[in-house]
């Protein structure tokens, strides 16, 4: 497995992983809700790549993107020390320590870029996700009530 920063050429494969991850119904976007175009997403990747506080990493197996981790940083000085994370792993590749490897990679990247707080949101019924995040040292700081409307 290789973990690397995404390029615009990865857009179609990342979109495929996003679509698969969203089918789990554990993501912000529901299954089939998001309509990404490869050209537009490639531009987003390039924009993220040019940012000091943001990044998009992929996990690749046999030259196939199987997971992604987006780091969305902030520019204002008072919040430039923190970044928000979004991770997605293709269902065929879950349970193989890919998430652990992505988080370790991002932890090192964050240290090198002056980011010392990483945040994320997870649905309370996403037991596998919560287990991974706790394993990686994340703490539950609160529970949002009625924040997302999922399955009524």
mmCIF file of C-alpha atoms in Angstrom:
data_model
loop_
_atom_site.group_PDB
_atom_site.id
_atom_site.type_symbol
_atom_site.label_atom_id
_atom_site.label_comp_id
_atom_site.label_asym_id
_atom_site.label_seq_id
_atom_site.Cartn_x
_atom_site.Cartn_y
_atom_site.Cartn_z
ATOM 1 C CA UNK A 1 0.000 0.000 0.000
ATOM 2 C CA UNK A 2 1.195 3.488 -0.832
ATOM 3 C CA UNK A 3 -0.076 6.689 0.747
ATOM 4 C CA UNK A 4 0.524 9.868 -1.201
ATOM 5 C CA UNK A 5 -0.884 13.284 -1.908
ATOM 6 C CA UNK A 6 -3.633 13.162 -4.529
ATOM 7 C CA UNK A 7 -3.280 14.780 -7.939
ATOM 8 C CA UNK A 8 -5.902 15.930 -10.410
ATOM 9 C CA UNK A 9 -5.339 12.693 -12.323
ATOM 10 C CA UNK A 10 -6.828 10.795 -9.363
ATOM 11 C CA UNK A 11 -10.192 12.552 -9.519
ATOM 12 C CA UNK A 12 -12.176 9.730 -11.175
ATOM 13 C CA UNK A 13 -10.845 7.092 -8.807
ATOM 14 C CA UNK A 14 -11.430 9.253 -5.722
ATOM 15 C CA UNK A 15 -14.984 9.981 -6.857
ATOM 16 C CA UNK A 16 -15.552 6.220 -7.208
ATOM 17 C CA UNK A 17 -14.348 5.666 -3.623
ATOM 18 C CA UNK A 18 -16.505 8.573 -2.384
ATOM 19 C CA UNK A 19 -19.554 7.116 -4.110
ATOM 20 C CA UNK A 20 -18.877 3.733 -2.525
ATOM 21 C CA UNK A 21 -18.254 5.237 0.922
ATOM 22 C CA UNK A 22 -21.444 7.285 0.735
ATOM 23 C CA UNK A 23 -23.391 4.079 0.022
ATOM 24 C CA UNK A 24 -22.619 3.098 3.642
ATOM 25 C CA UNK A 25 -24.965 5.903 4.751
ATOM 26 C CA UNK A 26 -22.356 7.042 7.313
ATOM 27 C CA UNK A 27 -21.209 10.110 5.367
ATOM 28 C CA UNK A 28 -22.478 13.693 5.185
ATOM 29 C CA UNK A 29 -23.874 13.053 1.715
ATOM 30 C CA UNK A 30 -26.421 10.269 1.390
ATOM 31 C CA UNK A 31 -26.141 7.468 -1.163
ATOM 32 C CA UNK A 32 -26.342 8.917 -4.686
ATOM 33 C CA UNK A 33 -26.882 12.465 -3.430
ATOM 34 C CA UNK A 34 -23.585 14.016 -4.533
ATOM 35 C CA UNK A 35 -22.908 14.482 -8.240
ATOM 36 C CA UNK A 36 -19.202 15.120 -8.732
ATOM 37 C CA UNK A 37 -17.637 15.771 -12.110
ATOM 38 C CA UNK A 38 -14.027 14.590 -12.596
ATOM 39 C CA UNK A 39 -12.877 17.876 -14.157
ATOM 40 C CA UNK A 40 -14.299 20.010 -11.343
ATOM 41 C CA UNK A 41 -12.983 17.663 -8.683
ATOM 42 C CA UNK A 42 -9.525 17.737 -10.302
ATOM 43 C CA UNK A 43 -9.583 21.524 -9.934
ATOM 44 C CA UNK A 44 -10.525 21.135 -6.258
ATOM 45 C CA UNK A 45 -7.596 18.740 -5.759
ATOM 46 C CA UNK A 46 -5.217 21.234 -7.362
ATOM 47 C CA UNK A 47 -6.551 24.030 -5.132
ATOM 48 C CA UNK A 48 -6.112 21.893 -2.018
ATOM 49 C CA UNK A 49 -2.611 20.936 -3.148
ATOM 50 C CA UNK A 50 -1.645 24.628 -3.288
ATOM 51 C CA UNK A 51 -2.863 25.290 0.261
ATOM 52 C CA UNK A 52 -0.485 25.250 3.225
ATOM 53 C CA UNK A 53 -3.243 24.215 5.635
ATOM 54 C CA UNK A 54 -5.142 21.629 3.566
ATOM 55 C CA UNK A 55 -4.335 18.379 1.776
ATOM 56 C CA UNK A 56 -5.941 15.382 0.141
ATOM 57 C CA UNK A 57 -4.223 12.042 0.577
ATOM 58 C CA UNK A 58 -5.016 8.723 -1.056
ATOM 59 C CA UNK A 59 -4.196 5.127 -0.211
ATOM 60 C CA UNK A 60 -3.321 3.133 -3.292
ATOM 61 C CA UNK A 61 -3.046 -0.622 -3.742
ATOM 62 C CA UNK A 62 -1.777 -1.989 -7.054
ATOM 63 C CA UNK A 63 -2.090 1.526 -8.553
ATOM 64 C CA UNK A 64 -5.769 1.700 -7.572
ATOM 65 C CA UNK A 65 -7.079 4.379 -5.192
ATOM 66 C CA UNK A 66 -8.920 2.560 -2.401
ATOM 67 C CA UNK A 67 -9.250 5.309 0.219
ATOM 68 C CA UNK A 68 -8.906 9.044 0.737
ATOM 69 C CA UNK A 69 -8.433 11.431 3.616
ATOM 70 C CA UNK A 70 -9.194 15.122 3.150
ATOM 71 C CA UNK A 71 -7.593 17.642 5.491
ATOM 72 C CA UNK A 72 -9.453 20.950 5.381
ATOM 73 C CA UNK A 73 -7.429 23.644 7.115
ATOM 74 C CA UNK A 74 -8.104 27.253 7.968
ATOM 75 C CA UNK A 75 -6.357 30.487 7.045
ATOM 76 C CA UNK A 76 -7.270 32.913 9.874
ATOM 77 C CA UNK A 77 -4.415 32.998 12.378
ATOM 78 C CA UNK A 78 -6.558 32.136 15.382
ATOM 79 C CA UNK A 79 -7.759 28.878 13.841
ATOM 80 C CA UNK A 80 -4.850 28.033 11.519
ATOM 81 C CA UNK A 81 -3.671 25.436 14.061
ATOM 82 C CA UNK A 82 -6.653 23.161 13.411
ATOM 83 C CA UNK A 83 -7.981 21.148 10.494
ATOM 84 C CA UNK A 84 -11.121 19.161 9.781
ATOM 85 C CA UNK A 85 -10.828 15.594 8.452
ATOM 86 C CA UNK A 86 -12.998 13.523 6.123
ATOM 87 C CA UNK A 87 -12.061 9.912 5.429
ATOM 88 C CA UNK A 88 -13.542 7.354 3.071
ATOM 89 C CA UNK A 89 -12.461 3.771 2.461
ATOM 90 C CA UNK A 90 -13.884 1.601 -0.305
ATOM 91 C CA UNK A 91 -15.993 -1.190 1.195
ATOM 92 C CA UNK A 92 -13.861 -3.875 -0.480
ATOM 93 C CA UNK A 93 -10.808 -2.635 1.439
ATOM 94 C CA UNK A 94 -12.130 -1.961 4.945
ATOM 95 C CA UNK A 95 -10.588 -3.795 7.882
ATOM 96 C CA UNK A 96 -7.083 -3.806 6.357
ATOM 97 C CA UNK A 97 -5.497 -1.045 8.506
ATOM 98 C CA UNK A 98 -5.767 1.460 5.630
ATOM 99 C CA UNK A 99 -7.505 4.012 7.850
ATOM 100 C CA UNK A 100 -4.791 3.635 10.489
ATOM 101 C CA UNK A 101 -2.078 4.196 7.881
ATOM 102 C CA UNK A 102 -3.851 7.275 6.489
ATOM 103 C CA UNK A 103 -4.262 8.807 9.951
ATOM 104 C CA UNK A 104 -0.597 8.191 10.844
ATOM 105 C CA UNK A 105 0.433 9.836 7.578
ATOM 106 C CA UNK A 106 -1.797 12.838 8.256
ATOM 107 C CA UNK A 107 -0.515 13.168 11.829
ATOM 108 C CA UNK A 108 3.032 13.530 10.485
ATOM 109 C CA UNK A 109 1.897 15.961 7.786
ATOM 110 C CA UNK A 110 0.037 18.034 10.397
ATOM 111 C CA UNK A 111 3.125 18.294 12.629
ATOM 112 C CA UNK A 112 5.216 19.433 9.671
ATOM 113 C CA UNK A 113 2.607 22.075 8.799
ATOM 114 C CA UNK A 114 2.003 23.525 12.255
ATOM 115 C CA UNK A 115 -1.401 21.940 12.754
ATOM 116 C CA UNK A 116 -1.867 20.468 16.213
ATOM 117 C CA UNK A 117 -5.629 19.920 16.356
ATOM 118 C CA UNK A 118 -7.405 17.524 14.018
ATOM 119 C CA UNK A 119 -11.210 17.344 14.148
ATOM 120 C CA UNK A 120 -13.900 15.202 12.586
ATOM 121 C CA UNK A 121 -17.564 14.358 12.839
ATOM 122 C CA UNK A 122 -18.933 10.815 12.984
ATOM 123 C CA UNK A 123 -22.426 9.376 13.182
ATOM 124 C CA UNK A 124 -22.980 7.661 16.520
ATOM 125 C CA UNK A 125 -24.007 4.394 14.803
ATOM 126 C CA UNK A 126 -20.756 4.198 12.806
ATOM 127 C CA UNK A 127 -19.133 1.779 15.241
ATOM 128 C CA UNK A 128 -16.167 0.914 12.999
ATOM 129 C CA UNK A 129 -15.405 4.578 12.413
ATOM 130 C CA UNK A 130 -15.626 5.429 16.106
ATOM 131 C CA UNK A 131 -13.325 2.512 16.969
ATOM 132 C CA UNK A 132 -10.753 3.742 14.433
ATOM 133 C CA UNK A 133 -10.914 7.336 15.641
ATOM 134 C CA UNK A 134 -10.557 6.320 19.298
ATOM 135 C CA UNK A 135 -7.653 4.048 18.388
ATOM 136 C CA UNK A 136 -5.997 7.019 16.701
ATOM 137 C CA UNK A 137 -6.352 9.121 19.856
ATOM 138 C CA UNK A 138 -9.473 11.151 19.090
ATOM 139 C CA UNK A 139 -11.774 12.028 21.968
ATOM 140 C CA UNK A 140 -15.520 12.581 21.849
ATOM 141 C CA UNK A 141 -15.972 16.224 22.792
ATOM 142 C CA UNK A 142 -19.701 16.384 22.384
ATOM 143 C CA UNK A 143 -22.814 15.091 20.713
ATOM 144 C CA UNK A 144 -24.811 17.215 18.294
ATOM 145 C CA UNK A 145 -28.534 16.591 18.508
ATOM 146 C CA UNK A 146 -30.635 16.835 15.325
ATOM 147 C CA UNK A 147 -27.526 17.869 13.390
ATOM 148 C CA UNK A 148 -28.086 15.516 10.438
ATOM 149 C CA UNK A 149 -31.348 14.157 9.127
ATOM 150 C CA UNK A 150 -30.686 10.501 8.226
ATOM 151 C CA UNK A 151 -33.390 7.900 7.560
ATOM 152 C CA UNK A 152 -36.057 10.012 9.282
#
